[in-house]
Amino acid sequence: MKNRKLLQGGGGVIIRANAVVAKDGTGNYETISAAIAAAPGRSRFVIYVKAGVYNEKIHTNKDGITLVGDGKYATVIVGRDSVNGGSTMPGSATFTITGDGFIARDIGFQNTAGPAGEQAVALYAASDHSVFYRCSMTGYQDTLYALALALRQFYRECDISGTIDFIFGNAAAVFQNCNILLRRPRPGNSNVVFANGRTDPGQTTGFSLQASRISAASDLAPVKSNFDCYLGRPWKQYSRAVVMQSSIDPTISSKGWAEWPGQGSFSKTLYFGEFSNSGPGAGMSGRVKWAGFHALGPQEAAKFTVGNFIAGSSWLPSTGVTFIAGL
């Protein structure tokens, strides 16, 4: 169909796209920006984006936007702004969403500035009740900025790649059945997956990685012994991150976690935890001995599940995303 595509939503319900984007003119719009501009911002607006590379810089505060592509590497939004290139860190983002209820499915977000670009965000997500399903987030330093303070985000079957602090911010976010790919950094640098920015112990924010895989990307794998790689480090005093029921390859240092430079005292106030992980990089004997690091039992780990940490059972069914509520 030229102007509409039937999409399967939650519970097998067939929904019709409100707009179709295609670079070849076979849709309603040739850019994603134009399709979003047409959305009312008050109700669900579904945009089907046909396969292609869309060189766009998008910022929207509209609620209820759904983007559906043809695959996480088939439909890709690409930018290359970076701090080293003159942008601010938030301003470097290829795609910024601050409206609530955002859903992205089968689509990719990339920042191609490269490791020399320093901070270069692919996706800046400050959206409550947002879902990223079968998406890719590709960059180097600061790939995914999950900012939404005390708000809930869910990432399922996503490929997220980068080098330094490439999943960072202060959302309450669960990453489930995702591929976390460590890329080759600049010489002398280390790789860090999570840099959570929780600033107060009363905040309900943090990052939870469940039933996922952490491994070296193809560019890092041949030289992984030359670089230190960590699960996370504390960006702020009460940083919180948990890795559970996931496969960790030997790219990750036996220490597991790293300090933030000059902030050794954070090791007492942060909350980092691991539960029931597997793989050569999952051994606990060499892990940091910080007061804030925890080898979790099932009762404590259950606090960081979809059902408990982001109350997903109450809002995810309507989005059509697959999820596991518990351990």
mmCIF file of C-alpha atoms in Angstrom:
data_model
loop_
_atom_site.group_PDB
_atom_site.id
_atom_site.type_symbol
_atom_site.label_atom_id
_atom_site.label_comp_id
_atom_site.label_asym_id
_atom_site.label_seq_id
_atom_site.Cartn_x
_atom_site.Cartn_y
_atom_site.Cartn_z
ATOM 1 C CA MET A 1 0.000 0.000 0.000
ATOM 2 C CA LYS A 2 1.312 3.440 -0.786
ATOM 3 C CA ASN A 3 -0.130 5.444 2.060
ATOM 4 C CA ARG A 4 -0.881 2.937 4.799
ATOM 5 C CA LYS A 5 0.577 -0.219 6.263
ATOM 6 C CA LEU A 6 -1.163 -2.653 8.578
ATOM 7 C CA LEU A 7 0.857 -3.276 11.730
ATOM 8 C CA GLN A 8 0.315 -5.838 14.439
ATOM 9 C CA GLY A 9 -0.079 -4.314 17.875
ATOM 10 C CA GLY A 10 -0.678 -5.665 21.349
ATOM 11 C CA GLY A 11 -2.816 -8.767 21.669
ATOM 12 C CA GLY A 12 -2.606 -9.406 17.931
ATOM 13 C CA VAL A 13 -4.716 -6.350 17.165
ATOM 14 C CA ILE A 14 -4.092 -4.957 13.698
ATOM 15 C CA ILE A 15 -3.468 -1.228 13.678
ATOM 16 C CA ARG A 16 -3.138 1.041 10.687
ATOM 17 C CA ALA A 17 -0.231 3.399 10.235
ATOM 18 C CA ASN A 18 -1.257 7.044 10.225
ATOM 19 C CA ALA A 19 1.649 7.967 7.967
ATOM 20 C CA VAL A 20 4.259 6.269 5.792
ATOM 21 C CA VAL A 21 7.772 7.604 5.258
ATOM 22 C CA ALA A 22 9.776 6.521 2.208
ATOM 23 C CA LYS A 23 12.848 8.080 0.622
ATOM 24 C CA ASP A 24 11.680 7.002 -2.829
ATOM 25 C CA GLY A 25 8.411 8.901 -2.687
ATOM 26 C CA THR A 26 6.166 5.863 -2.220
ATOM 27 C CA GLY A 27 4.843 7.134 1.122
ATOM 28 C CA ASN A 28 3.122 10.224 2.479
ATOM 29 C CA TYR A 29 6.437 11.801 3.464
ATOM 30 C CA GLU A 30 10.075 11.538 2.458
ATOM 31 C CA THR A 31 11.458 12.456 5.883
ATOM 32 C CA ILE A 32 10.684 11.252 9.387
ATOM 33 C CA SER A 33 10.758 14.844 10.603
ATOM 34 C CA ALA A 34 7.887 15.794 8.305
ATOM 35 C CA ALA A 35 5.775 12.851 9.455
ATOM 36 C CA ILE A 36 6.326 13.696 13.127
ATOM 37 C CA ALA A 37 5.426 17.321 12.417
ATOM 38 C CA ALA A 38 2.043 16.092 11.173
ATOM 39 C CA ALA A 39 1.288 14.219 14.394
ATOM 40 C CA PRO A 40 -1.263 15.857 16.714
ATOM 41 C CA GLY A 41 0.782 15.071 19.824
ATOM 42 C CA ARG A 42 -2.343 14.310 21.845
ATOM 43 C CA SER A 43 -3.082 10.720 20.802
ATOM 44 C CA ARG A 44 -1.267 7.698 19.391
ATOM 45 C CA PHE A 45 0.197 8.438 15.949
ATOM 46 C CA VAL A 46 1.830 5.522 14.128
ATOM 47 C CA ILE A 47 4.501 6.220 11.526
ATOM 48 C CA TYR A 48 5.793 3.406 9.330
ATOM 49 C CA VAL A 49 9.293 4.182 8.049
ATOM 50 C CA LYS A 50 10.359 2.127 5.053
ATOM 51 C CA ALA A 51 13.875 0.738 4.761
ATOM 52 C CA GLY A 52 16.575 3.295 4.120
ATOM 53 C CA VAL A 53 19.192 5.514 5.706
ATOM 54 C CA TYR A 54 17.624 8.736 6.923
ATOM 55 C CA ASN A 55 20.203 11.461 7.521
ATOM 56 C CA GLU A 56 18.124 13.543 9.896
ATOM 57 C CA LYS A 57 18.481 15.276 13.234
ATOM 58 C CA ILE A 58 15.151 14.916 15.025
ATOM 59 C CA HIS A 59 13.888 16.506 18.238
ATOM 60 C CA THR A 60 10.283 16.113 19.303
ATOM 61 C CA ASN A 61 8.317 16.704 22.487
ATOM 62 C CA LYS A 62 5.102 15.180 21.146
ATOM 63 C CA ASP A 63 3.354 12.467 23.143
ATOM 64 C CA GLY A 64 2.129 9.211 21.628
ATOM 65 C CA ILE A 65 4.547 8.840 18.711
ATOM 66 C CA THR A 66 5.191 5.325 17.366
ATOM 67 C CA LEU A 67 7.941 4.672 14.817
ATOM 68 C CA VAL A 68 7.961 1.287 13.076
ATOM 69 C CA GLY A 69 10.709 0.416 10.630
ATOM 70 C CA ASP A 70 11.670 -2.557 8.480
ATOM 71 C CA GLY A 71 14.435 -3.781 10.798
ATOM 72 C CA LYS A 72 16.965 -2.484 13.305
ATOM 73 C CA TYR A 73 19.621 -2.208 10.588
ATOM 74 C CA ALA A 74 17.291 -1.742 7.597
ATOM 75 C CA THR A 75 15.605 1.497 8.677
ATOM 76 C CA VAL A 76 18.237 3.720 10.263
ATOM 77 C CA ILE A 77 18.307 7.342 11.410
ATOM 78 C CA VAL A 78 21.860 8.670 11.160
ATOM 79 C CA GLY A 79 23.666 11.750 12.469
ATOM 80 C CA ARG A 80 27.274 12.664 13.197
ATOM 81 C CA ASP A 81 27.237 15.638 15.577
ATOM 82 C CA SER A 82 29.641 15.467 18.515
ATOM 83 C CA VAL A 83 31.126 17.486 21.345
ATOM 84 C CA ASN A 84 34.484 17.488 19.591
ATOM 85 C CA GLY A 85 32.696 18.789 16.519
ATOM 86 C CA GLY A 86 31.202 21.753 18.376
ATOM 87 C CA SER A 87 27.916 20.415 19.764
ATOM 88 C CA THR A 88 26.888 20.176 23.388
ATOM 89 C CA MET A 89 26.520 16.633 24.677
ATOM 90 C CA PRO A 90 22.681 16.670 24.609
ATOM 91 C CA GLY A 91 22.761 18.669 21.394
ATOM 92 C CA SER A 92 24.810 15.998 19.652
ATOM 93 C CA ALA A 93 21.912 13.519 19.693
ATOM 94 C CA THR A 94 20.718 12.160 16.375
ATOM 95 C CA PHE A 95 17.231 11.541 17.786
ATOM 96 C CA THR A 96 15.747 13.264 20.852
ATOM 97 C CA ILE A 97 12.367 12.336 22.309
ATOM 98 C CA THR A 98 10.933 14.165 25.318
ATOM 99 C CA GLY A 99 7.267 13.369 24.710
ATOM 100 C CA ASP A 100 5.745 10.552 26.756
ATOM 101 C CA GLY A 101 4.547 7.176 25.501
ATOM 102 C CA PHE A 102 7.110 6.914 22.707
ATOM 103 C CA ILE A 103 7.379 3.530 20.977
ATOM 104 C CA ALA A 104 10.085 2.531 18.494
ATOM 105 C CA ARG A 105 10.148 -0.854 16.799
ATOM 106 C CA ASP A 106 12.450 -2.360 14.182
ATOM 107 C CA ILE A 107 14.447 0.816 13.673
ATOM 108 C CA GLY A 108 18.014 2.011 14.264
ATOM 109 C CA PHE A 109 19.531 5.157 15.760
ATOM 110 C CA GLN A 110 23.147 5.929 14.884
ATOM 111 C CA ASN A 111 25.795 8.530 15.558
ATOM 112 C CA THR A 112 28.725 8.084 13.186
ATOM 113 C CA ALA A 113 31.067 10.707 14.662
ATOM 114 C CA GLY A 114 33.435 7.900 15.647
ATOM 115 C CA PRO A 115 35.686 7.608 18.703
ATOM 116 C CA ALA A 116 37.479 10.861 17.857
ATOM 117 C CA GLY A 117 34.193 12.720 18.240
ATOM 118 C CA GLU A 118 34.246 12.077 21.983
ATOM 119 C CA GLN A 119 30.706 12.479 23.367
ATOM 120 C CA ALA A 120 28.293 11.791 20.510
ATOM 121 C CA VAL A 121 24.750 10.676 21.365
ATOM 122 C CA ALA A 122 22.710 8.483 19.018
ATOM 123 C CA LEU A 123 19.489 8.437 21.065
ATOM 124 C CA TYR A 124 18.416 10.873 23.791
ATOM 125 C CA ALA A 125 15.368 9.351 25.474
ATOM 126 C CA ALA A 126 13.548 11.469 28.070
ATOM 127 C CA SER A 127 10.149 9.837 27.663
ATOM 128 C CA ASP A 128 8.006 8.204 30.350
ATOM 129 C CA HIS A 129 6.377 4.873 29.481
ATOM 130 C CA SER A 130 8.644 4.544 26.446
ATOM 131 C CA VAL A 131 9.440 1.298 24.631
ATOM 132 C CA PHE A 132 12.263 0.362 22.279
ATOM 133 C CA TYR A 133 11.612 -3.038 20.702
ATOM 134 C CA ARG A 134 14.053 -4.728 18.318
ATOM 135 C CA CYS A 135 15.967 -1.487 17.800
ATOM 136 C CA SER A 136 19.660 -0.656 17.452
ATOM 137 C CA MET A 137 21.539 2.194 19.105
ATOM 138 C CA THR A 138 24.980 2.550 17.554
ATOM 139 C CA GLY A 139 27.747 4.944 18.545
ATOM 140 C CA TYR A 140 30.914 5.210 20.575
ATOM 141 C CA GLN A 141 31.032 7.436 23.669
ATOM 142 C CA ASP A 142 27.594 8.219 25.190
ATOM 143 C CA THR A 143 25.514 6.275 22.656
ATOM 144 C CA LEU A 144 22.267 6.141 24.647
ATOM 145 C CA TYR A 145 21.230 8.972 26.974
ATOM 146 C CA ALA A 146 18.349 7.580 29.034
ATOM 147 C CA LEU A 147 17.569 10.679 31.019
ATOM 148 C CA ALA A 148 13.948 10.676 32.137
ATOM 149 C CA LEU A 149 14.225 11.289 35.884
ATOM 150 C CA ALA A 150 11.983 8.881 37.814
ATOM 151 C CA LEU A 151 10.317 7.874 34.556
ATOM 152 C CA ARG A 152 10.043 4.387 33.099
ATOM 153 C CA GLN A 153 11.654 2.989 29.979
ATOM 154 C CA PHE A 154 11.829 -0.521 28.531
ATOM 155 C CA TYR A 155 14.320 -1.849 25.980
ATOM 156 C CA ARG A 156 13.698 -5.308 24.528
ATOM 157 C CA GLU A 157 15.787 -7.224 21.957
ATOM 158 C CA CYS A 158 17.878 -4.156 21.204
ATOM 159 C CA ASP A 159 21.503 -3.992 20.047
ATOM 160 C CA ILE A 160 23.313 -1.229 21.933
ATOM 161 C CA SER A 161 26.954 -0.575 21.065
ATOM 162 C CA GLY A 162 29.604 1.873 22.174
ATOM 163 C CA THR A 163 32.745 2.522 24.174
ATOM 164 C CA ILE A 164 32.746 4.932 27.137
ATOM 165 C CA ASP A 165 29.627 5.268 29.316
ATOM 166 C CA PHE A 166 27.532 4.263 26.340
ATOM 167 C CA ILE A 167 24.359 3.718 28.362
ATOM 168 C CA PHE A 168 24.075 6.688 30.694
ATOM 169 C CA GLY A 169 21.581 9.039 32.327
ATOM 170 C CA ASN A 170 19.062 8.788 35.145
ATOM 171 C CA ALA A 171 15.975 6.953 33.938
ATOM 172 C CA ALA A 172 14.361 3.919 35.531
ATOM 173 C CA ALA A 173 15.143 1.547 32.680
ATOM 174 C CA VAL A 174 15.098 -2.200 32.140
ATOM 175 C CA PHE A 175 17.047 -3.742 29.267
ATOM 176 C CA GLN A 176 15.793 -7.257 28.543
ATOM 177 C CA ASN A 177 17.130 -9.772 26.030
ATOM 178 C CA CYS A 178 19.463 -7.166 24.556
ATOM 179 C CA ASN A 179 22.902 -7.393 22.935
ATOM 180 C CA ILE A 180 25.404 -5.060 24.587
ATOM 181 C CA LEU A 181 28.364 -4.655 22.241
ATOM 182 C CA LEU A 182 31.669 -3.121 23.314
ATOM 183 C CA ARG A 183 33.478 -1.377 20.454
ATOM 184 C CA ARG A 184 37.129 -0.451 20.011
ATOM 185 C CA PRO A 185 37.890 2.817 21.854
ATOM 186 C CA ARG A 186 40.659 5.313 21.257
ATOM 187 C CA PRO A 187 44.132 4.162 22.370
ATOM 188 C CA GLY A 188 44.564 4.543 26.115
ATOM 189 C CA ASN A 189 40.835 4.591 26.853
ATOM 190 C CA SER A 190 38.673 2.043 28.641
ATOM 191 C CA ASN A 191 35.165 0.820 27.880
ATOM 192 C CA VAL A 192 32.269 1.223 30.316
ATOM 193 C CA VAL A 193 28.712 0.056 29.675
ATOM 194 C CA PHE A 194 26.645 1.815 32.366
ATOM 195 C CA ALA A 195 27.110 5.295 33.861
ATOM 196 C CA ASN A 196 23.998 5.932 35.898
ATOM 197 C CA GLY A 197 23.344 9.453 37.190
ATOM 198 C CA ARG A 198 21.190 8.877 40.285
ATOM 199 C CA THR A 199 21.799 11.833 42.617
ATOM 200 C CA ASP A 200 19.603 11.017 45.612
ATOM 201 C CA PRO A 201 18.856 7.740 47.425
ATOM 202 C CA GLY A 202 15.143 8.536 47.233
ATOM 203 C CA GLN A 203 15.113 8.494 43.431
ATOM 204 C CA THR A 204 13.505 5.396 41.900
ATOM 205 C CA THR A 205 15.910 5.429 38.970
ATOM 206 C CA GLY A 206 18.602 3.024 37.867
ATOM 207 C CA PHE A 207 19.547 0.615 35.097
ATOM 208 C CA SER A 208 18.672 -3.093 35.105
ATOM 209 C CA LEU A 209 20.065 -5.467 32.491
ATOM 210 C CA GLN A 210 18.314 -8.835 32.390
ATOM 211 C CA ALA A 211 18.646 -11.965 30.248
ATOM 212 C CA SER A 212 21.029 -10.190 27.896
ATOM 213 C CA ARG A 213 24.464 -10.673 26.356
ATOM 214 C CA ILE A 214 27.567 -8.532 26.880
ATOM 215 C CA SER A 215 30.335 -9.116 24.351
ATOM 216 C CA ALA A 216 33.023 -7.543 22.208
ATOM 217 C CA ALA A 217 31.971 -6.116 18.856
ATOM 218 C CA SER A 218 33.880 -7.252 15.775
ATOM 219 C CA ASP A 219 36.280 -4.286 15.857
ATOM 220 C CA LEU A 220 37.237 -4.866 19.508
ATOM 221 C CA ALA A 221 37.360 -8.672 19.585
ATOM 222 C CA PRO A 222 40.824 -9.106 17.974
ATOM 223 C CA VAL A 223 42.428 -6.537 20.322
ATOM 224 C CA LYS A 224 40.279 -6.847 23.449
ATOM 225 C CA SER A 225 43.277 -7.730 25.609
ATOM 226 C CA ASN A 226 44.603 -4.195 25.000
ATOM 227 C CA PHE A 227 41.654 -2.468 26.692
ATOM 228 C CA ASP A 228 40.015 -2.568 30.107
ATOM 229 C CA CYS A 229 36.255 -3.023 29.923
ATOM 230 C CA TYR A 230 33.758 -2.661 32.762
ATOM 231 C CA LEU A 231 30.068 -3.190 33.417
ATOM 232 C CA GLY A 232 29.672 0.278 34.867
ATOM 233 C CA ARG A 233 30.971 3.170 36.927
ATOM 234 C CA PRO A 234 29.223 5.715 39.178
ATOM 235 C CA TRP A 235 28.547 8.944 37.309
ATOM 236 C CA LYS A 236 26.824 10.352 40.394
ATOM 237 C CA GLN A 237 26.923 9.623 44.126
ATOM 238 C CA TYR A 238 23.951 7.243 44.274
ATOM 239 C CA SER A 239 24.473 5.563 40.916
ATOM 240 C CA ARG A 240 22.495 2.322 40.576
ATOM 241 C CA ALA A 241 22.939 -0.498 38.062
ATOM 242 C CA VAL A 242 22.221 -4.225 38.150
ATOM 243 C CA VAL A 243 23.236 -6.994 35.741
ATOM 244 C CA MET A 244 21.311 -10.247 36.126
ATOM 245 C CA GLN A 245 20.694 -13.532 34.336
ATOM 246 C CA SER A 246 22.965 -12.359 31.536
ATOM 247 C CA SER A 247 25.896 -13.784 29.589
ATOM 248 C CA ILE A 248 29.160 -11.895 30.108
ATOM 249 C CA ASP A 249 32.120 -12.701 27.886
ATOM 250 C CA PRO A 250 35.772 -12.369 29.009
ATOM 251 C CA THR A 251 36.057 -8.881 27.537
ATOM 252 C CA ILE A 252 34.794 -7.608 30.908
ATOM 253 C CA SER A 253 37.501 -7.114 33.551
ATOM 254 C CA SER A 254 37.461 -9.486 36.515
ATOM 255 C CA LYS A 255 36.864 -6.415 38.710
ATOM 256 C CA GLY A 256 33.575 -5.900 36.913
ATOM 257 C CA TRP A 257 33.127 -2.273 37.904
ATOM 258 C CA ALA A 258 35.258 0.888 37.824
ATOM 259 C CA GLU A 259 35.538 4.031 39.937
ATOM 260 C CA TRP A 260 34.704 7.467 38.599
ATOM 261 C CA PRO A 261 37.984 9.440 38.597
ATOM 262 C CA GLY A 262 38.394 11.412 41.810
ATOM 263 C CA GLN A 263 35.192 10.041 43.331
ATOM 264 C CA GLY A 264 36.337 7.036 45.334
ATOM 265 C CA SER A 265 33.852 7.838 48.087
ATOM 266 C CA PHE A 266 31.009 6.953 45.697
ATOM 267 C CA SER A 267 31.877 3.281 46.260
ATOM 268 C CA LYS A 268 30.088 3.514 49.614
ATOM 269 C CA THR A 269 26.899 5.181 48.378
ATOM 270 C CA LEU A 270 26.350 3.592 44.960
ATOM 271 C CA TYR A 271 24.323 0.426 44.382
ATOM 272 C CA PHE A 272 25.798 -2.008 41.872
ATOM 273 C CA GLY A 273 24.674 -5.629 41.805
ATOM 274 C CA GLU A 274 24.908 -8.901 39.942
ATOM 275 C CA PHE A 275 22.675 -11.957 40.003
ATOM 276 C CA SER A 276 22.894 -15.353 38.330
ATOM 277 C CA ASN A 277 25.066 -14.322 35.382
ATOM 278 C CA SER A 278 26.959 -16.773 33.185
ATOM 279 C CA GLY A 279 29.930 -16.839 30.858
ATOM 280 C CA PRO A 280 33.692 -16.396 31.264
ATOM 281 C CA GLY A 281 33.318 -12.787 32.422
ATOM 282 C CA ALA A 282 30.735 -13.506 35.112
ATOM 283 C CA GLY A 283 33.033 -14.830 37.834
ATOM 284 C CA MET A 284 32.485 -13.058 41.152
ATOM 285 C CA SER A 285 35.738 -13.883 42.967
ATOM 286 C CA GLY A 286 37.649 -10.963 41.481
ATOM 287 C CA ARG A 287 34.869 -8.386 41.706
ATOM 288 C CA VAL A 288 35.309 -5.072 43.524
ATOM 289 C CA LYS A 289 34.969 -5.243 47.317
ATOM 290 C CA TRP A 290 33.060 -1.974 47.671
ATOM 291 C CA ALA A 291 30.419 -1.442 50.316
ATOM 292 C CA GLY A 292 28.000 -0.529 47.532
ATOM 293 C CA PHE A 293 28.565 -3.667 45.446
ATOM 294 C CA HIS A 294 26.172 -6.566 46.010
ATOM 295 C CA ALA A 295 26.092 -10.216 45.020
ATOM 296 C CA LEU A 296 22.321 -10.416 44.871
ATOM 297 C CA GLY A 297 20.006 -13.190 45.939
ATOM 298 C CA PRO A 298 16.703 -13.833 44.156
ATOM 299 C CA GLN A 299 14.646 -11.765 46.592
ATOM 300 C CA GLU A 300 16.782 -8.661 46.098
ATOM 301 C CA ALA A 301 17.167 -9.242 42.345
ATOM 302 C CA ALA A 302 13.381 -9.399 41.975
ATOM 303 C CA LYS A 303 13.232 -5.706 42.870
ATOM 304 C CA PHE A 304 14.872 -4.910 39.517
ATOM 305 C CA THR A 305 12.528 -6.849 37.245
ATOM 306 C CA VAL A 306 10.119 -5.359 34.721
ATOM 307 C CA GLY A 307 7.175 -5.972 37.013
ATOM 308 C CA ASN A 308 8.686 -4.353 40.079
ATOM 309 C CA PHE A 309 11.234 -1.785 38.914
ATOM 310 C CA ILE A 310 9.181 -0.085 36.181
ATOM 311 C CA ALA A 311 5.702 -1.487 36.997
ATOM 312 C CA GLY A 312 5.711 -2.878 33.473
ATOM 313 C CA SER A 313 2.793 -5.251 33.904
ATOM 314 C CA SER A 314 0.484 -2.248 34.202
ATOM 315 C CA TRP A 315 1.459 -0.490 30.967
ATOM 316 C CA LEU A 316 3.545 -2.694 28.656
ATOM 317 C CA PRO A 317 0.749 -5.057 27.474
ATOM 318 C CA SER A 318 -0.942 -2.257 25.538
ATOM 319 C CA THR A 319 2.280 -1.536 23.604
ATOM 320 C CA GLY A 320 2.531 -4.951 21.953
ATOM 321 C CA VAL A 321 6.081 -5.565 23.189
ATOM 322 C CA THR A 322 7.139 -8.983 24.443
ATOM 323 C CA PHE A 323 8.352 -8.952 28.050
ATOM 324 C CA ILE A 324 9.051 -11.106 31.081
ATOM 325 C CA ALA A 325 7.669 -9.539 34.249
ATOM 326 C CA GLY A 326 9.788 -11.437 36.778
ATOM 327 C CA LEU A 327 13.049 -13.346 37.052
#
